[in-house]
Short mmCIF file of C-alpha atoms in Angstrom, two decimals:
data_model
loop_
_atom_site.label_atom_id
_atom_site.label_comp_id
_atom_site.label_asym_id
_atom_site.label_seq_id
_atom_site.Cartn_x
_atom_site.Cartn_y
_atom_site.Cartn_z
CA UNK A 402 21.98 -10.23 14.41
CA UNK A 403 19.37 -9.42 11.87
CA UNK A 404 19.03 -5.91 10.19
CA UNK A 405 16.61 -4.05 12.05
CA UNK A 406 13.17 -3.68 10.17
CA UNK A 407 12.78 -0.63 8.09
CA UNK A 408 9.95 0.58 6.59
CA UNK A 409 10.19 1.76 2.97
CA UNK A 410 9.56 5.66 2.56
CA UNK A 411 8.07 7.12 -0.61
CA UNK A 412 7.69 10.35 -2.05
CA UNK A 413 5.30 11.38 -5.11
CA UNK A 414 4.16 14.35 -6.30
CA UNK A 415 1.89 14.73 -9.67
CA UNK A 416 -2.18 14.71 -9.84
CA UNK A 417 -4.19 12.22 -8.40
CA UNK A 418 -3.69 9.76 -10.80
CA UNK A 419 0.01 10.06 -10.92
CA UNK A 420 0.80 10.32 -7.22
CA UNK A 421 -0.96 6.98 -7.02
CA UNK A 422 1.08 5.41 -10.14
CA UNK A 423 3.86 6.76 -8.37
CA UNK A 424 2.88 4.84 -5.17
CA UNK A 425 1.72 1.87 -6.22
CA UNK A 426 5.29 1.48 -8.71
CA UNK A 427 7.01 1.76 -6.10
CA UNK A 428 5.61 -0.16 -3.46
CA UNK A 429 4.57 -2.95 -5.66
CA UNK A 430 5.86 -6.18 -4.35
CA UNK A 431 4.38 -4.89 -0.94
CA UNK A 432 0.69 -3.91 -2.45
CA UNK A 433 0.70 -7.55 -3.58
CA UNK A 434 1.42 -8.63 -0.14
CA UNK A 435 -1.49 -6.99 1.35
CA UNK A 436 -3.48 -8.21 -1.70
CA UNK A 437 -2.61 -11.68 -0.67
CA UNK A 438 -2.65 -11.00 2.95
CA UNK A 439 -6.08 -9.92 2.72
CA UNK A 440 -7.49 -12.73 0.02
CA UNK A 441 -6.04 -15.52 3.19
CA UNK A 442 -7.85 -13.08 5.84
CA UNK A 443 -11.54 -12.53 4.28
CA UNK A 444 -11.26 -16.66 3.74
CA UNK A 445 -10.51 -17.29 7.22
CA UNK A 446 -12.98 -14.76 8.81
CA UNK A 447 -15.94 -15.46 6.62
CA UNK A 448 -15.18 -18.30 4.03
CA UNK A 449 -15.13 -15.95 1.18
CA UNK A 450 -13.22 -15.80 -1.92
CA UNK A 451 -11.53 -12.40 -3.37
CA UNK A 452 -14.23 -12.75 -6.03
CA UNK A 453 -16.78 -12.61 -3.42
CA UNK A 454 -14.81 -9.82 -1.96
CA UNK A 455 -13.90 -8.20 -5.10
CA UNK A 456 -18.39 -8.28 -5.87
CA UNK A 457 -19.05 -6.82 -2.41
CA UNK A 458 -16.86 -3.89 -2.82
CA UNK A 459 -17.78 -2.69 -6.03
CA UNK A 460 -20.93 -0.68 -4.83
CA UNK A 461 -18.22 1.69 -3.11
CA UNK A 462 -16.91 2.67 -5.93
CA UNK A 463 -20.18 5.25 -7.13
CA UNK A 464 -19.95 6.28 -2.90
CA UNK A 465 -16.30 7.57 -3.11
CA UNK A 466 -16.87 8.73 -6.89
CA UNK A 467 -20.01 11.34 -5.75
CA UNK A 468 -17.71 12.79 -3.05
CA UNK A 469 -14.22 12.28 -3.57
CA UNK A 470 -13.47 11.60 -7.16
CA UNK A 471 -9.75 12.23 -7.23
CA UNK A 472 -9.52 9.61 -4.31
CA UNK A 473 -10.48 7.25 -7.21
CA UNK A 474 -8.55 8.17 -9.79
CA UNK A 475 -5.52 7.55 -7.11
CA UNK A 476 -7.02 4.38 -6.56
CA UNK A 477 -6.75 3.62 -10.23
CA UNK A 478 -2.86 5.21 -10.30
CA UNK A 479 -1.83 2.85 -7.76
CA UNK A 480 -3.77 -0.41 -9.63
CA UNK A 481 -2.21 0.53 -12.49
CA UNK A 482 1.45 1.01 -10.74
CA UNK A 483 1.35 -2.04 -9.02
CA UNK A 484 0.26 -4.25 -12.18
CA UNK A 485 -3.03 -4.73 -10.38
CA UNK A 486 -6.79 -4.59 -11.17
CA UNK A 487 -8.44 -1.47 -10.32
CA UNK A 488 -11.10 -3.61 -8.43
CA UNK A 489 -8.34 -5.29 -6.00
CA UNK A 490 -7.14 -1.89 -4.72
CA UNK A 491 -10.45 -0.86 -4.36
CA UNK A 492 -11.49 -3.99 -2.77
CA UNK A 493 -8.43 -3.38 -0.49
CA UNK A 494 -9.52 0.40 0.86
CA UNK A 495 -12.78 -1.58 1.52
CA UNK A 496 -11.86 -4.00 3.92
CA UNK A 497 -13.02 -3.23 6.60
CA UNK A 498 -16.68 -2.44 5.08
CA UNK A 499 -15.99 -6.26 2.91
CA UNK A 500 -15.03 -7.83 6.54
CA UNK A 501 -17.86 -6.60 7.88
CA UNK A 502 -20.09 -7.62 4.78
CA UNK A 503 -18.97 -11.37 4.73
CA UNK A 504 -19.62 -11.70 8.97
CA UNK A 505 -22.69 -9.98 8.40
CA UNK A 506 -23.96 -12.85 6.28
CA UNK A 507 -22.23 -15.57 8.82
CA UNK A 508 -23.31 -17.14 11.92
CA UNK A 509 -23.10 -14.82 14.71
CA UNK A 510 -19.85 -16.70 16.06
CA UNK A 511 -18.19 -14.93 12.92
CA UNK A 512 -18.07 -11.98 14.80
CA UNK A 513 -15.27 -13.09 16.86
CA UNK A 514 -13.02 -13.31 13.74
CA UNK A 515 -11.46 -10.07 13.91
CA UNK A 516 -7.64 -8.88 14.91
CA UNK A 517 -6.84 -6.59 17.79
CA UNK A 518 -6.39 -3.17 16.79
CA UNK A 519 -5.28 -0.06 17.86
CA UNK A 520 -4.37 2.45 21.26
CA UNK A 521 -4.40 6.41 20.49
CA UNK A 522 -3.69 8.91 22.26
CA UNK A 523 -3.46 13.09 21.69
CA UNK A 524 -2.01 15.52 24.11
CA UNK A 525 -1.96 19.12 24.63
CA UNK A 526 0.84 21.85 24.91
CA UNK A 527 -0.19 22.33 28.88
CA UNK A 528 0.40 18.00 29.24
CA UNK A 529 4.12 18.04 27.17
CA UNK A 530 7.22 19.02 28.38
CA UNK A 531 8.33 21.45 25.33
CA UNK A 532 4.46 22.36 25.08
CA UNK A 533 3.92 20.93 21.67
CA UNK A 534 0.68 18.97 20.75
CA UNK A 535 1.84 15.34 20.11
CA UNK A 536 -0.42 12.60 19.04
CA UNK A 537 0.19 9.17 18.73
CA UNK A 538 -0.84 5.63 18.21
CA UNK A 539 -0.05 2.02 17.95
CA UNK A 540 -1.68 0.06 15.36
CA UNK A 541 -2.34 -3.50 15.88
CA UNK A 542 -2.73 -5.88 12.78
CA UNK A 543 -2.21 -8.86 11.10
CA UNK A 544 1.07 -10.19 11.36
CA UNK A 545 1.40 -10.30 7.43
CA UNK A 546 1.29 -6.81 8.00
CA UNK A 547 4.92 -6.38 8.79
CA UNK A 548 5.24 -6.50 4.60
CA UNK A 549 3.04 -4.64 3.89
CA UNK A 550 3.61 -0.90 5.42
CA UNK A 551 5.05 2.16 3.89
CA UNK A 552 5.81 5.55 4.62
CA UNK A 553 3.97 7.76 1.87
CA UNK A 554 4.77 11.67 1.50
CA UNK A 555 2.88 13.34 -0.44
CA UNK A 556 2.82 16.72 -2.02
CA UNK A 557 0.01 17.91 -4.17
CA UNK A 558 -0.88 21.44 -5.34
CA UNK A 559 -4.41 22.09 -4.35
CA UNK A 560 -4.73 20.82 -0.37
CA UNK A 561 -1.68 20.02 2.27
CA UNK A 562 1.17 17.84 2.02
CA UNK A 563 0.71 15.10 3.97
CA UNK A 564 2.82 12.16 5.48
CA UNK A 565 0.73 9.16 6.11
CA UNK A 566 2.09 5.73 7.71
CA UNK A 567 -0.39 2.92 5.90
CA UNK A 568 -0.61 -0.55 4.74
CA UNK A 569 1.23 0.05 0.81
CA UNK A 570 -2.05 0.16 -1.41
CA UNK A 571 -4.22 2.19 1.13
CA UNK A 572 -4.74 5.77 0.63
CA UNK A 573 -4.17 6.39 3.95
CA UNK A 574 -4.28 5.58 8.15
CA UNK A 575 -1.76 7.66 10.72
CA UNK A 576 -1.40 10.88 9.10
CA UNK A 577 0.41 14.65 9.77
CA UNK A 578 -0.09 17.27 6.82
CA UNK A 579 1.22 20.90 6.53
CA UNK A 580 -1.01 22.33 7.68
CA UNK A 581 -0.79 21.10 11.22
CA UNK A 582 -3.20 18.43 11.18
CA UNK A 583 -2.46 15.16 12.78
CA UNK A 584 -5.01 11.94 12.58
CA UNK A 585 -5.05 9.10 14.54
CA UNK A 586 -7.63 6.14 14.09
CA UNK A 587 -8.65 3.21 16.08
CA UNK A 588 -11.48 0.17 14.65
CA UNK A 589 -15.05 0.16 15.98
CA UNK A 590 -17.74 -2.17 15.28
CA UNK A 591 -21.30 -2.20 15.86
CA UNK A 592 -25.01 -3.91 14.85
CA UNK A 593 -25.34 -1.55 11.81
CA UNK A 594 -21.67 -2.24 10.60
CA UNK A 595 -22.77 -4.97 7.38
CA UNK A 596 -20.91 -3.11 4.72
CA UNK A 597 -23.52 -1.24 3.40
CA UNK A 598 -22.90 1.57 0.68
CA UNK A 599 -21.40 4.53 1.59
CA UNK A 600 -17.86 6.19 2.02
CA UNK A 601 -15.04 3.46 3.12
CA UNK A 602 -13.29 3.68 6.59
CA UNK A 603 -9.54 4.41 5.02
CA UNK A 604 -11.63 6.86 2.35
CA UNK A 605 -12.66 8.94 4.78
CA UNK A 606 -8.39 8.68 6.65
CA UNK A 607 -7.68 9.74 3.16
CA UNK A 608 -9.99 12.96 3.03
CA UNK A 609 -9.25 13.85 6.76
CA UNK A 610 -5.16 14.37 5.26
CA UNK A 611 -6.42 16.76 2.97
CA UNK A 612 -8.05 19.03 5.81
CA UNK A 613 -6.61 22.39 7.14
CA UNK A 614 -8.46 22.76 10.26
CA UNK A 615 -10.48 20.71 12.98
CA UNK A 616 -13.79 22.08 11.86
CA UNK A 617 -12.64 21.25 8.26
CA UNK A 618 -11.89 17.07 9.13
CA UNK A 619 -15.56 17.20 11.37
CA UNK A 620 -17.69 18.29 8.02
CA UNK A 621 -15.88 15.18 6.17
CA UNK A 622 -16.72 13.55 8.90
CA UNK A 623 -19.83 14.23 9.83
CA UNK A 624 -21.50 15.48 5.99
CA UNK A 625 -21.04 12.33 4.23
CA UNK A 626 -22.60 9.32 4.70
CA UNK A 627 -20.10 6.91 6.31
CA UNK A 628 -20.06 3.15 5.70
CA UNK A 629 -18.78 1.58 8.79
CA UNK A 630 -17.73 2.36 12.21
CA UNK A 631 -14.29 3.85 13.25
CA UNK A 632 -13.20 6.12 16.02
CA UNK A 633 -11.15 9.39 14.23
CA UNK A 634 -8.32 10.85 16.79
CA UNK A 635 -7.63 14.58 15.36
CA UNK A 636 -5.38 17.34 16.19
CA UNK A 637 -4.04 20.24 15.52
CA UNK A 638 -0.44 21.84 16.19
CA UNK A 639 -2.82 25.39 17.39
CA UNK A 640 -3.25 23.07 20.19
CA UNK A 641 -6.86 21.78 19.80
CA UNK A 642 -7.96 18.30 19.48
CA UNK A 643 -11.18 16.62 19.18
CA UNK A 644 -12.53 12.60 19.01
CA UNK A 645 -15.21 11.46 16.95
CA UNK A 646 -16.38 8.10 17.34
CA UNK A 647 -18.83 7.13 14.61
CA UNK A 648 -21.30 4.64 13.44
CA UNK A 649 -22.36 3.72 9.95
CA UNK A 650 -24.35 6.67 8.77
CA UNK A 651 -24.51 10.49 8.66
CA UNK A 652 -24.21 12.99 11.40
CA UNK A 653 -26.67 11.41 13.61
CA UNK A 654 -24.17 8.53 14.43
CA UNK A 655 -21.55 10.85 15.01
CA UNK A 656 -20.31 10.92 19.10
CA UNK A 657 -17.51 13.41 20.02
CA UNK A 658 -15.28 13.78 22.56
CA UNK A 659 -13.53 16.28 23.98
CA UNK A 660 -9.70 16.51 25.57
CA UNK A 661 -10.27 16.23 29.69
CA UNK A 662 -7.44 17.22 31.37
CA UNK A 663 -5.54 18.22 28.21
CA UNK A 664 -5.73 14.98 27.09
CA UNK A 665 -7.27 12.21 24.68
CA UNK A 666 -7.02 8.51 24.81
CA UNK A 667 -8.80 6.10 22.75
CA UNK A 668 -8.63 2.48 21.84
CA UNK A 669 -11.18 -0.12 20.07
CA UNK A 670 -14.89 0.38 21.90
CA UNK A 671 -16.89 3.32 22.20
CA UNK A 672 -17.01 5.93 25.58
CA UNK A 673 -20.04 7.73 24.45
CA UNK A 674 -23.71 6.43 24.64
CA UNK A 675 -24.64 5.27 21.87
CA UNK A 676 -27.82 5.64 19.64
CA UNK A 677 -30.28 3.17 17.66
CA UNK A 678 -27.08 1.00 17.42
CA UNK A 679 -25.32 -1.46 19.71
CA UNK A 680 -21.66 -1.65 20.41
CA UNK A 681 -20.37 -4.98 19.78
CA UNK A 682 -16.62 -3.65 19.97
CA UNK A 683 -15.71 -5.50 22.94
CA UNK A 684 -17.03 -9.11 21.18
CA UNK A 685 -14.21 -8.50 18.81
CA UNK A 686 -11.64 -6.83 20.63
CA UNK A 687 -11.81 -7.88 24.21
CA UNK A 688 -8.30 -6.27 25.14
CA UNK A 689 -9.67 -2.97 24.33
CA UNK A 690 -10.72 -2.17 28.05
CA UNK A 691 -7.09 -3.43 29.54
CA UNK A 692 -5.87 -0.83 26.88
CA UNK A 693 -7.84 1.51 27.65
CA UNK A 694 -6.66 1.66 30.94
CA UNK A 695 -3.17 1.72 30.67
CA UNK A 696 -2.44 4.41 28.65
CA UNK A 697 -5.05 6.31 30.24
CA UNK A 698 -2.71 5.92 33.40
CA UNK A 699 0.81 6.07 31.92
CA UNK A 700 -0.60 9.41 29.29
CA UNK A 701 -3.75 10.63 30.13
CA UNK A 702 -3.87 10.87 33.92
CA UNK A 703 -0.39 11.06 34.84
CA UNK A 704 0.72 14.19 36.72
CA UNK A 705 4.35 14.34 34.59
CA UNK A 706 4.75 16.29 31.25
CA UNK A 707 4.68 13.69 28.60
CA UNK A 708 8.38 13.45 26.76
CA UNK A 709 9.01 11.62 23.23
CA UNK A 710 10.66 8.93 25.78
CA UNK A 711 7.76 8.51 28.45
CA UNK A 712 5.60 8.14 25.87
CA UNK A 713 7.56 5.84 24.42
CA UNK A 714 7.56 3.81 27.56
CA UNK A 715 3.67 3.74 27.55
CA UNK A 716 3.34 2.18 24.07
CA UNK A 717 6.02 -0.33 25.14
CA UNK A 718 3.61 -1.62 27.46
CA UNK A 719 3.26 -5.04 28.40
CA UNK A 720 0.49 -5.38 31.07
CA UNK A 721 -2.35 -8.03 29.88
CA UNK A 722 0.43 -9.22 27.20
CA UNK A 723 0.00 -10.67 24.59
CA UNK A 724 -3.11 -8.62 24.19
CA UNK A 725 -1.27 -5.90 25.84
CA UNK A 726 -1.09 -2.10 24.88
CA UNK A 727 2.49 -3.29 23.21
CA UNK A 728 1.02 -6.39 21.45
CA UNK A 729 2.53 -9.70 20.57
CA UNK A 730 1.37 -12.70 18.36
CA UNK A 731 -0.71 -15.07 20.84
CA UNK A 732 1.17 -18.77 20.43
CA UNK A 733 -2.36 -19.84 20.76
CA UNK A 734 -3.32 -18.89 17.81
CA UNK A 735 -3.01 -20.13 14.33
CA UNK A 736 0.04 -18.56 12.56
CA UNK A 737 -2.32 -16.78 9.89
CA UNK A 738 -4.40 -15.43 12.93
CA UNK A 739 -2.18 -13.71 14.63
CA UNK A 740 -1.90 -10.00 15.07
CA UNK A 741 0.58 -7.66 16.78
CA UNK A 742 2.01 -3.98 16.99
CA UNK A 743 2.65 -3.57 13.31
CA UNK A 744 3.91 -0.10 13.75
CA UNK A 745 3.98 2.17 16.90
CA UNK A 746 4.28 6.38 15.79
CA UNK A 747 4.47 9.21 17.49
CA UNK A 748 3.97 12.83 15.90
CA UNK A 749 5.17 16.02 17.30
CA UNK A 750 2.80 19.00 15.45
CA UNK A 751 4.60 21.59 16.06
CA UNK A 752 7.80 20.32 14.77
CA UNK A 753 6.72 18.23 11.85
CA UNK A 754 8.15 15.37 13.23
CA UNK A 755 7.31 11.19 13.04
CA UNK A 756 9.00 9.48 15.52
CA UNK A 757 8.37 6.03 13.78
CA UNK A 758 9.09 2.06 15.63
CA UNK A 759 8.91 -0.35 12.35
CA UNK A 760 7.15 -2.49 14.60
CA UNK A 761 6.72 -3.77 18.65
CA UNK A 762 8.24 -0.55 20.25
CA UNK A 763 9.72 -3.41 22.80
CA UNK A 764 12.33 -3.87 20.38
CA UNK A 765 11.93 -1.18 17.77
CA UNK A 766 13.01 1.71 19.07
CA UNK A 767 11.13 4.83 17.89
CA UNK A 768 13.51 6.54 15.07
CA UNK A 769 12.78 10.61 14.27
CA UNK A 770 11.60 10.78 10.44
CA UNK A 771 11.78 14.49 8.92
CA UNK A 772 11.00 15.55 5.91
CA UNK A 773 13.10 18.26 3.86
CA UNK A 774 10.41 20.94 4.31
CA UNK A 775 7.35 18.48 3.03
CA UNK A 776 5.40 19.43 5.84
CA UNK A 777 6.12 23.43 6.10
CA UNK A 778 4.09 24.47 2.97
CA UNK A 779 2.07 27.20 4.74
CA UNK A 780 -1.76 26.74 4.97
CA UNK A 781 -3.65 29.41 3.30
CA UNK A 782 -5.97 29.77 6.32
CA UNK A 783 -3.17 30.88 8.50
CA UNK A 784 -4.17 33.80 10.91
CA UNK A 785 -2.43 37.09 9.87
#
């Protein structure tokens, strides 16, 4: 039998630029995956080149500079350890907003060209069986993908250590810190979403790690002008948790949503009406509202406390397959077009636990991932 699939895990500590140096040295071969996996992607979706990619990104760089400028500088570490060009790891924490850019400029048919995504869920201490706040997600890519992801842990001096499960290259996507903050994300798309300047999808994951509270991730949020669409999942191990679905923009195009129930499920097209803007999720990601509903049923609405193994079992699902909560390549498909459940995590708050499946939670079975007291540097905002 083969060796089951393991995803790398890497530690770095330093300043900005350093901790990305760090990263991107040791993740190389796998930043030049996604490099490549993305290059083959943007050509398929939209007929452009990585130079054309490479052009339309570079107006993000002044966006994230204004706001965030150490998120550049780890940008540049992580060029610099991978042997890359700072503009190709830019390019690469841009592609969503370069996606969008190149089917912006295509025939409306273009839209279509997009992967499935993601199913998200958050639960309160009254809804789990120890009463801990556990969120939790399955993220649905590209099947080059599977080469591509790392476990980063971070620690840095002036904001929480964070743990962040991400394509290598990325700043970040599925996060915990220390101080109690979990983030979960799932793709949105809608009329305004043409890559216009502003701060990048995976920027804004990146900032959200470096919050203490709730109210802290819903100022990045909702303060800085935003440059596509994307749903943010957030919780907190005080056992509060809030949605915010967004469109390109500032705080106007910013919809939450509240736990009902105790609980919060989410997956790829917006709940809340929206304003000025259309929704054109569902053109993209049909097998959102099949989603939707099953882990609604199996987390959200089901009258059992919620166990590391029933949830489990709910992101193992197969109803609707092979666009199913639990998703699988469709045959159908060309072999570059394929997506499934790249990685499947669960995260227990008040423990400071990952329980991490390397890929289909089918047949990788959720593994606990701890982290030698990473994630227990206290915040300095605790109550005394």
């Amino acid at each position: 039998m083969p060796e089951p699939r393991r995803y790398p895990r890497i530690r770095v500590s330093g300043g900005p630029y350093e901790r990305g140096r760090l990263y991107g040295d040791a993740a190389r071969d796998r930043v030049h995956r996604g490099r490549a996996g993305y290059e083959a992607a943007f050509a398929r979706a939209a007929g452009w080149s990585w130079e054309q990619a490479v052009e339309a990104a570079a107006p993000l760089e002044a966006a994230i500079a204004a706001v965030f400028p150490a998120y550049v500088e780890e940008m540049r570490g992580i060029a610099d350890g991978a042997q890359l060009a700072f503009a190709d790891v830019l390019t690469m924490n841009a592609r969503t907003e370069v996606m969008w850019a190149a089917t912006a400029r295509q025939a409306a048919s273009m839209r279509a060209a997009h992967a499935r995504e993601c199913s998200s869920f958050a639960l309160l201490p009254g809804r789990t069986a120890d009463r801990h706040t556990m969120v939790g997600q399955n993220w649905d890519w590209l099947v080059h993908s599977f080469e591509t992801v790392v476990v980063l842990e971070v620690e840095q001096d002036d904001a929480p250590n964070y743990v962040t499960v991400v394509e290598a290259g990325l700043l970040a996507k599925t996060s915990m810190n220390s101080s109690g903050l979990a983030i979960a994300t799932n793709a949105l798309v809608t009329s305004a979403d043409r890559g216009a300047p502003g701060l990048p999808y995976h920027v804004v994951l990146r900032a959200l790690a470096d919050c203490h509270t709730l109210t802290d991730a819903v100022n990045v949020v909702q303060r800085h002008w935003r440059s596509s669409s994307a749903n943010y999942l957030l919780a907190h191990q005080d056992g509060t948790a809030i949605n915010l679905e967004t469109a390109p923009g500032d705080h106007s195009q910013v919809y939450p949503l509240l736990p009902v129930g105790g609980g919060l499920v989410h997956t790829n097209h917006f709940l809340a009406p929206l304003r000025e803007v259309t929704d054109v999720s569902l053109y993209a990601m049909a097998d959102s509202l099949v989603r939707l509903q099953r882990v609604q049923a199996a987390i959200a609405e089901t009258g059992r406390p919620a166990t590391v193994d029933s949830l489990r079992e709910a992101l193992s699902d197969h109803a609707d397959h092979p666009y199913s909560v639990c998703c699988h390549p469709d045959v159908r498909a060309a072999p570059d077009e394929r997506s499934a459940t790249v990685m499947s995590v669960i995260m227990d708050l008040d423990e400071r636990t990952i329980w991490l499946s390397d890929g289909n939670p089918c047949r990788h079975p959720h593994r606990p991932l701890t982290f030698d007291g990473l994630l227990d540097k206290p915040s300095p905002l605790l109550a005394r």
